[in-house]
Tab-separated table of C-alpha atoms in Angstrom:
chain	number	residue	atom	x	y	z
A	119	LEU	CA	32.614	-84.626	-24.861
A	120	LEU	CA	33.479	-86.172	-28.237
A	121	LEU	CA	30.237	-84.839	-29.767
A	122	ILE	CA	30.869	-81.359	-28.386
A	123	THR	CA	34.408	-81.490	-29.733
A	124	ILE	CA	33.292	-82.409	-33.256
A	125	VAL	CA	30.490	-79.846	-33.397
A	126	GLY	CA	32.793	-77.164	-32.101
A	127	VAL	CA	35.476	-77.572	-34.760
A	128	PRO	CA	35.552	-74.292	-36.727
A	129	GLY	CA	35.903	-74.183	-40.469
A	130	PRO	CA	34.885	-72.072	-43.432
A	131	SER	CA	31.192	-72.946	-43.046
A	132	VAL	CA	30.946	-73.749	-39.318
A	133	PHE	CA	30.357	-70.872	-36.943
A	134	PHE	CA	29.386	-70.598	-33.271
A	135	GLY	CA	29.359	-74.395	-32.866
A	136	LEU	CA	28.118	-75.969	-29.656
A	137	GLY	CA	31.639	-76.696	-28.510
A	138	THR	CA	33.349	-73.579	-29.847
A	139	ASP	CA	34.425	-72.147	-26.510
A	140	LEU	CA	35.796	-75.467	-25.261
A	141	HIS	CA	37.444	-76.121	-28.609
A	142	ASN	CA	39.052	-72.687	-28.705
A	143	HIS	CA	40.395	-73.081	-25.199
A	144	ILE	CA	41.833	-76.516	-25.866
A	145	THR	CA	43.536	-75.737	-29.171
A	146	ASN	CA	44.888	-72.419	-27.959
A	147	VAL	CA	46.646	-73.697	-24.841
A	148	GLY	CA	47.490	-77.239	-25.943
A	149	ILE	CA	46.496	-80.792	-25.188
A	150	LEU	CA	48.381	-81.374	-21.925
A	151	GLU	CA	47.469	-77.996	-20.457
A	152	SER	CA	43.789	-78.600	-21.238
A	153	PHE	CA	43.982	-82.077	-19.758
A	154	CYS	CA	45.281	-80.555	-16.511
A	155	PHE	CA	42.615	-77.842	-16.731
A	156	LEU	CA	39.836	-80.441	-16.879
A	157	TRP	CA	41.491	-82.398	-14.063
A	158	VAL	CA	41.510	-79.335	-11.813
A	159	LEU	CA	37.833	-78.701	-12.552
A	160	GLY	CA	37.057	-82.210	-11.415
A	161	ILE	CA	35.728	-83.358	-14.786
A	162	VAL	CA	38.260	-86.186	-14.898
A	163	HIS	CA	38.888	-88.221	-11.746
A	164	VAL	CA	41.022	-91.122	-10.642
A	165	HIS	CA	40.170	-93.842	-13.157
A	166	ILE	CA	42.994	-94.342	-15.642
A	167	ASP	CA	40.693	-95.526	-18.469
A	168	THR	CA	38.719	-92.275	-18.236
A	169	MET	CA	41.902	-90.232	-18.356
A	170	LEU	CA	43.103	-92.055	-21.469
A	171	ALA	CA	39.703	-91.690	-23.130
A	172	VAL	CA	39.669	-87.919	-22.596
A	173	LEU	CA	43.250	-87.604	-23.841
A	174	SER	CA	42.227	-89.527	-26.974
A	175	VAL	CA	39.452	-87.005	-27.550
A	176	PHE	CA	41.980	-84.154	-27.351
A	177	LEU	CA	44.229	-85.903	-29.876
A	178	PHE	CA	41.273	-86.442	-32.200
A	179	LEU	CA	40.260	-82.806	-31.847
A	180	ASN	CA	43.683	-81.523	-32.803
A	181	ILE	CA	43.890	-83.840	-35.832
A	182	ILE	CA	40.475	-82.661	-37.056
A	183	SER	CA	41.199	-78.993	-36.397
A	184	ALA	CA	44.369	-79.236	-38.455
A	185	ARG	CA	42.356	-79.679	-41.630
A	186	GLY	CA	43.228	-77.098	-44.232
A	187	MET	CA	41.509	-74.300	-46.032
A	188	LYS	CA	42.300	-72.637	-49.321
A	189	ILE	CA	42.498	-68.922	-48.526
A	190	LEU	CA	43.037	-66.165	-51.082
A	191	ILE	CA	43.727	-62.651	-49.763
A	192	PHE	CA	43.372	-59.525	-51.848
A	193	GLY	CA	45.143	-57.404	-49.274
A	194	ASP	CA	47.932	-55.086	-48.201
A	195	SER	CA	51.603	-55.529	-47.293
A	196	PHE	CA	50.722	-57.017	-43.878
A	197	ASP	CA	49.192	-59.953	-45.752
A	198	ARG	CA	52.180	-60.187	-48.092
A	199	TYR	CA	54.607	-60.455	-45.160
A	200	MET	CA	52.311	-62.934	-43.443
A	201	VAL	CA	52.163	-65.353	-46.389
A	202	ILE	CA	55.955	-65.270	-46.776
A	203	GLU	CA	56.795	-65.645	-43.083
A	204	ARG	CA	54.065	-68.146	-42.220
A	205	CYS	CA	55.332	-70.253	-45.124
A	206	GLU	CA	58.964	-70.032	-44.055
A	207	SER	CA	58.083	-70.815	-40.428
A	208	GLN	CA	56.730	-74.175	-41.645
A	209	GLY	CA	59.829	-74.899	-43.709
A	210	LYS	CA	57.892	-74.388	-46.933
A	211	LYS	CA	58.842	-72.434	-50.037
A	212	HIS	CA	56.496	-69.733	-51.280
A	213	THR	CA	56.030	-69.239	-54.989
A	214	ALA	CA	54.791	-66.451	-57.246
A	215	TRP	CA	51.562	-66.813	-59.223
A	216	SER	CA	51.463	-63.341	-60.781
A	217	ASP	CA	52.205	-62.107	-64.278
A	218	ASP	CA	53.510	-58.758	-65.533
A	219	LYS	CA	50.104	-57.198	-64.839
A	220	LEU	CA	50.319	-57.907	-61.096
A	221	THR	CA	53.706	-56.561	-60.028
A	222	TYR	CA	54.820	-54.807	-56.843
A	223	TYR	CA	57.746	-52.472	-56.111
A	224	ASN	CA	60.535	-52.590	-58.710
A	225	GLY	CA	58.670	-55.178	-60.741
A	226	ASP	CA	58.638	-57.744	-57.909
A	227	ASN	CA	55.889	-60.334	-57.856
A	228	GLY	CA	52.659	-58.913	-56.497
A	229	ALA	CA	51.039	-62.280	-55.810
A	230	ILE	CA	52.523	-65.026	-53.606
A	231	ARG	CA	51.303	-68.488	-52.646
A	232	CYS	CA	52.241	-71.076	-50.038
A	233	GLU	CA	51.063	-74.675	-50.128
A	234	PHE	CA	51.054	-76.573	-46.841
A	235	GLY	CA	49.074	-79.459	-48.340
A	236	PRO	CA	46.770	-80.207	-51.296
A	237	ASP	CA	43.797	-78.451	-49.664
A	238	ASP	CA	45.748	-76.254	-47.284
A	239	THR	CA	47.001	-73.150	-49.078
A	240	ILE	CA	47.220	-69.423	-48.574
A	241	SER	CA	47.769	-66.905	-51.362
A	242	ASN	CA	47.829	-63.134	-51.561
A	243	LEU	CA	47.485	-60.362	-54.101
A	244	GLN	CA	49.018	-56.988	-53.242
A	245	LEU	CA	46.510	-54.149	-53.599
A	246	PHE	CA	47.240	-50.418	-53.367
A	247	GLY	CA	43.928	-49.085	-52.085
A	248	SER	CA	40.245	-49.928	-51.693
A	249	ASN	CA	39.039	-47.312	-54.188
A	250	GLY	CA	38.371	-48.746	-57.615
A	251	THR	CA	40.751	-46.317	-59.312
A	252	ARG	CA	43.679	-44.075	-58.405
A	253	PRO	CA	45.016	-41.911	-56.809
A	254	TYR	CA	46.755	-44.209	-54.318
A	255	PHE	CA	49.739	-43.745	-52.014
A	256	SER	CA	52.369	-45.146	-54.383
A	257	ASP	CA	51.038	-44.495	-57.868
A	258	GLY	CA	54.371	-43.540	-59.388
A	259	SER	CA	56.490	-46.386	-58.057
A	260	MET	CA	53.879	-49.021	-59.003
A	261	ALA	CA	53.066	-47.766	-62.487
A	262	THR	CA	54.714	-49.705	-65.317
A	263	ALA	CA	53.800	-50.250	-68.938
A	264	THR	CA	51.798	-53.380	-68.078
A	265	ASN	CA	51.035	-53.315	-64.330
A	266	LEU	CA	47.362	-53.022	-63.377
A	267	VAL	CA	47.475	-50.564	-60.487
A	268	ASP	CA	43.773	-49.707	-60.245
A	269	THR	CA	42.124	-52.071	-57.764
A	270	LYS	CA	39.008	-52.716	-59.835
A	271	GLU	CA	41.032	-53.971	-62.810
A	272	ARG	CA	43.607	-55.693	-60.624
A	273	ILE	CA	41.186	-57.920	-58.693
A	274	HIS	CA	39.309	-58.898	-61.865
A	275	HIS	CA	42.487	-59.973	-63.634
A	276	ALA	CA	43.915	-61.674	-60.535
A	277	LEU	CA	40.886	-63.858	-59.862
A	278	ARG	CA	40.754	-65.004	-63.474
A	279	LEU	CA	44.474	-65.796	-63.384
A	280	TYR	CA	44.181	-67.640	-60.065
A	281	LEU	CA	41.302	-69.842	-61.202
A	282	LYS	CA	43.180	-70.865	-64.343
A	283	SER	CA	45.866	-72.476	-62.196
A	284	PHE	CA	44.276	-73.436	-58.878
A	285	PRO	CA	40.998	-74.757	-57.427
A	286	PRO	CA	38.547	-72.130	-56.139
A	287	PRO	CA	39.460	-70.821	-52.684
A	288	ASP	CA	37.273	-71.608	-49.696
A	289	ILE	CA	37.608	-68.004	-48.570
A	290	LEU	CA	38.391	-64.837	-50.509
A	291	LEU	CA	39.421	-62.069	-48.124
A	292	PHE	CA	39.461	-58.390	-49.164
A	293	HIS	CA	41.402	-55.787	-47.182
A	294	SER	CA	43.295	-52.551	-47.800
A	295	LEU	CA	43.586	-50.626	-44.536
A	296	ALA	CA	47.327	-49.981	-44.598
A	297	TRP	CA	47.252	-48.388	-48.047
A	298	ASP	CA	44.043	-46.466	-47.394
A	299	VAL	CA	45.508	-44.934	-44.245
A	300	GLN	CA	48.931	-44.365	-45.756
A	301	PHE	CA	47.364	-42.350	-48.584
A	302	PHE	CA	46.452	-39.623	-46.094
A	303	SER	CA	50.067	-39.362	-44.956
A	304	THR	CA	50.826	-37.743	-48.346
A	305	GLN	CA	48.172	-35.078	-47.867
A	306	GLY	CA	49.937	-32.697	-45.464
A	307	ASP	CA	47.743	-31.542	-42.583
A	308	VAL	CA	44.958	-33.899	-43.666
A	309	TRP	CA	46.903	-36.663	-41.872
A	310	TYR	CA	46.055	-34.912	-38.606
A	311	THR	CA	42.454	-33.949	-39.432
A	312	VAL	CA	41.484	-37.477	-40.489
A	313	ASN	CA	42.797	-38.624	-37.119
A	314	THR	CA	40.646	-36.068	-35.304
A	315	ILE	CA	37.344	-37.600	-34.269
A	316	GLY	CA	34.529	-35.227	-35.197
A	317	HIS	CA	36.394	-33.449	-38.002
A	318	ASP	CA	34.726	-33.469	-41.437
A	319	ASP	CA	37.831	-35.110	-42.969
A	320	PHE	CA	37.523	-37.960	-40.478
A	321	TYR	CA	33.902	-38.629	-41.456
A	322	ARG	CA	34.650	-38.295	-45.164
A	323	ALA	CA	37.452	-40.844	-44.881
A	324	ILE	CA	35.140	-43.359	-43.197
A	325	ALA	CA	32.325	-42.753	-45.683
A	326	ASN	CA	34.676	-43.162	-48.640
A	327	THR	CA	36.068	-46.426	-47.288
A	328	ARG	CA	32.591	-47.786	-46.656
A	329	ARG	CA	31.581	-47.023	-50.225
A	330	ALA	CA	34.781	-48.559	-51.612
A	331	TYR	CA	34.405	-51.786	-49.640
A	332	VAL	CA	30.772	-52.230	-50.631
A	333	GLU	CA	31.648	-51.677	-54.299
A	334	ARG	CA	34.639	-54.021	-54.332
A	335	MET	CA	32.793	-56.797	-52.495
A	336	ALA	CA	29.879	-56.481	-54.942
A	337	GLU	CA	32.328	-56.787	-57.840
A	338	LEU	CA	33.943	-59.844	-56.269
A	339	HIS	CA	30.572	-61.474	-55.698
A	340	ALA	CA	29.670	-60.859	-59.351
A	341	LEU	CA	32.910	-62.583	-60.373
A	342	LEU	CA	32.137	-65.582	-58.162
A	343	VAL	CA	28.748	-65.839	-59.857
A	344	GLU	CA	30.365	-65.488	-63.283
A	345	TYR	CA	32.695	-68.388	-62.523
A	346	ARG	CA	29.903	-70.353	-60.813
A	347	ILE	CA	31.767	-70.683	-57.539
A	348	GLU	CA	29.527	-68.477	-55.370
A	349	ASN	CA	28.499	-71.592	-53.419
A	350	VAL	CA	32.117	-72.694	-53.017
A	351	THR	CA	33.969	-69.479	-52.149
A	352	GLN	CA	32.901	-67.258	-49.270
A	353	LEU	CA	33.746	-63.555	-49.210
A	354	GLY	CA	35.175	-61.934	-46.096
A	355	ILE	CA	36.983	-58.909	-44.732
A	356	ARG	CA	39.260	-58.383	-41.755
A	357	SER	CA	40.181	-55.698	-39.276
A	358	GLY	CA	43.623	-54.068	-39.335
A	359	PHE	CA	46.637	-53.143	-37.233
A	360	TYR	CA	47.830	-49.945	-35.673
A	361	TYR	CA	51.075	-48.562	-37.023
A	362	PRO	CA	53.126	-45.377	-36.485
A	363	SER	CA	53.029	-42.097	-38.352
A	364	ARG	CA	55.018	-41.237	-41.485
A	365	TYR	CA	56.437	-38.267	-39.568
A	366	SER	CA	58.595	-40.402	-37.331
A	367	ASP	CA	61.429	-42.782	-38.098
A	368	THR	CA	60.753	-44.701	-34.931
A	369	ARG	CA	58.475	-47.723	-34.729
A	370	CYS	CA	57.412	-46.780	-31.196
A	371	GLU	CA	54.567	-44.354	-31.937
A	372	LYS	CA	50.948	-44.989	-32.829
A	373	ASP	CA	49.529	-41.600	-33.805
A	374	GLY	CA	47.443	-43.035	-36.649
A	375	LYS	CA	45.426	-44.880	-34.056
A	376	PHE	CA	42.128	-42.967	-34.154
A	377	LEU	CA	41.493	-43.404	-37.879
A	378	ILE	CA	42.536	-47.063	-37.749
A	379	GLU	CA	40.262	-47.661	-34.754
A	380	ALA	CA	37.407	-46.095	-36.695
A	381	TYR	CA	38.144	-48.197	-39.769
A	382	ASN	CA	38.085	-51.335	-37.633
A	383	ASP	CA	34.712	-50.318	-36.170
A	384	LEU	CA	33.497	-49.740	-39.719
A	385	TYR	CA	34.652	-53.189	-40.865
A	386	ARG	CA	32.899	-54.849	-37.935
A	387	ALA	CA	29.682	-52.953	-38.656
A	388	LEU	CA	29.847	-53.681	-42.394
A	389	ALA	CA	30.384	-57.400	-41.814
A	390	ARG	CA	27.348	-57.461	-39.565
A	391	GLU	CA	25.187	-55.472	-41.960
A	392	LYS	CA	26.185	-57.405	-45.098
A	393	ASN	CA	26.590	-60.807	-43.395
A	394	TRP	CA	30.172	-61.155	-44.642
A	395	LEU	CA	32.741	-63.404	-43.062
A	396	PHE	CA	34.830	-61.361	-40.678
A	397	PHE	CA	38.259	-62.105	-39.266
A	398	ASP	CA	38.876	-59.736	-36.359
A	399	LEU	CA	42.627	-59.590	-36.686
A	400	ASP	CA	42.923	-56.593	-34.388
A	401	ALA	CA	41.180	-58.368	-31.534
A	402	ASP	CA	42.459	-61.844	-32.342
A	403	VAL	CA	46.166	-61.029	-32.520
A	404	TRP	CA	46.502	-57.943	-30.347
A	405	SER	CA	44.363	-59.558	-27.658
A	406	THR	CA	47.275	-61.943	-27.095
A	407	THR	CA	49.144	-58.939	-25.676
A	408	ARG	CA	46.041	-57.711	-23.809
A	409	TYR	CA	46.672	-54.479	-25.760
A	410	ALA	CA	49.508	-53.741	-23.301
A	411	PHE	CA	52.126	-53.148	-25.977
A	412	SER	CA	54.131	-50.387	-27.565
A	413	GLY	CA	55.163	-50.091	-31.181
A	414	CYS	CA	58.684	-50.998	-30.085
A	415	ASP	CA	57.416	-54.423	-29.030
A	416	VAL	CA	55.391	-55.381	-32.074
A	417	MET	CA	56.692	-53.453	-35.113
A	418	ARG	CA	59.603	-54.263	-37.425
A	419	ASP	CA	59.503	-50.705	-38.806
A	420	ARG	CA	57.156	-47.743	-38.677
A	421	MET	CA	54.465	-49.592	-40.625
A	422	HIS	CA	54.818	-53.396	-40.495
A	423	ILE	CA	54.411	-55.794	-37.588
A	424	SER	CA	57.299	-57.962	-36.436
A	425	PRO	CA	57.859	-61.444	-37.904
A	426	PHE	CA	56.592	-63.016	-34.665
A	427	PHE	CA	53.202	-61.325	-34.907
A	428	SER	CA	53.127	-61.816	-38.668
A	429	VAL	CA	53.457	-65.584	-38.179
A	430	LEU	CA	50.901	-65.469	-35.353
A	431	TYR	CA	48.479	-63.742	-37.723
A	432	GLY	CA	48.994	-66.551	-40.231
A	433	LYS	CA	48.423	-69.221	-37.599
A	434	LYS	CA	45.186	-67.611	-36.455
A	435	LEU	CA	43.950	-67.038	-39.993
A	436	THR	CA	44.592	-70.577	-41.200
A	437	GLY	CA	43.269	-72.263	-38.073
A	438	ALA	CA	46.565	-73.508	-36.685
A	439	ARG	CA	45.576	-71.604	-33.543
A	440	HIS	CA	42.013	-70.748	-32.599
A	441	THR	CA	40.381	-68.170	-30.375
A	442	PRO	CA	36.750	-67.127	-29.894
A	443	PHE	CA	37.280	-64.457	-32.596
A	444	TYR	CA	38.108	-66.993	-35.295
A	445	TRP	CA	36.099	-66.437	-38.506
A	446	LEU	CA	32.886	-64.930	-37.231
A	447	ARG	CA	29.882	-64.686	-39.494
A	448	GLY	CA	29.157	-60.981	-39.342
A	449	GLY	CA	30.863	-58.390	-37.185
A	450	GLN	CA	29.784	-55.944	-34.517
A	451	PRO	CA	27.266	-53.078	-34.633
A	452	ALA	CA	28.639	-49.623	-35.323
A	453	PRO	CA	29.316	-47.411	-32.287
A	454	ALA	CA	26.156	-45.700	-31.084
A	455	ASP	CA	27.655	-42.229	-31.474
A	456	TRP	CA	28.495	-42.599	-35.180
A	457	PRO	CA	26.475	-40.183	-37.365
A	458	SER	CA	23.968	-42.121	-39.466
A	459	SER	CA	24.610	-39.801	-42.416
A	460	TRP	CA	27.937	-41.478	-43.216
A	461	LEU	CA	27.070	-45.031	-42.236
A	462	HIS	CA	24.837	-45.605	-45.272
């Protein structure tokens, strides 16, 4: 049991370990609950020494699984909220690591970092879209005399700035679903056509996002090679969340769901094809609700998830809680009915 426990501990370079399923079950429900679970199954019987030995294994497992990772996210506002709220939930103080070239709304810091321990950190950079250059959803409000709005320039400058101050991250995660989807909400009726499966606008949106992700990940890999950390830092992407339409002030609708579902399928297929790390946030966090939720339950506003789910996202991402979806190498194949013309 001890050997299975050790092999099954997930980390940035350990995937589908022998004990993964047992490990995920134990760390997700807790030590005492798992102890009772094994008792009920008849694995542990009357002898008190055996019971204490198994409990010691559980304690060892949880100590090992608490080891940290250095995660850097080039992401959207979901990631920004997550870094802030995950940090505050641990009684820590987040700090800014940006300069005047990496600002957010009203000149706010566009890059935030939280340090839980020397090798246990999570940092984010706010992006505005996956395309290398504008237009984006909020061009006007983000543009200043010095701010680098275009994603291609922004990620290059940010990684250089980060590595001047901090050790290389174990994982560099790229994601921009919220801004990519929100861009269409400024395009009048296109918001509805991109959410219509089978419409040309829907396929064009998916094809454009695929191209953008492949380009940005290639650029990031080139930077890792330039800084000679390609064997230290692993590149990954994640799936995204549903959120309501711009046309409603309520947080209880989800009429952007079809495009977001398609984007998530695309991310899973891309991760599989390119052998990228993949964090299935949609499945990993929303599966805790068994998808039986409304926007009223999980959203703080019409776009952002509630602090509870934001902190849960941070716990899953950093390994404080594990599930079978935790940091898979590669994703899922694309749906069989997707036209091959816009998959490649």
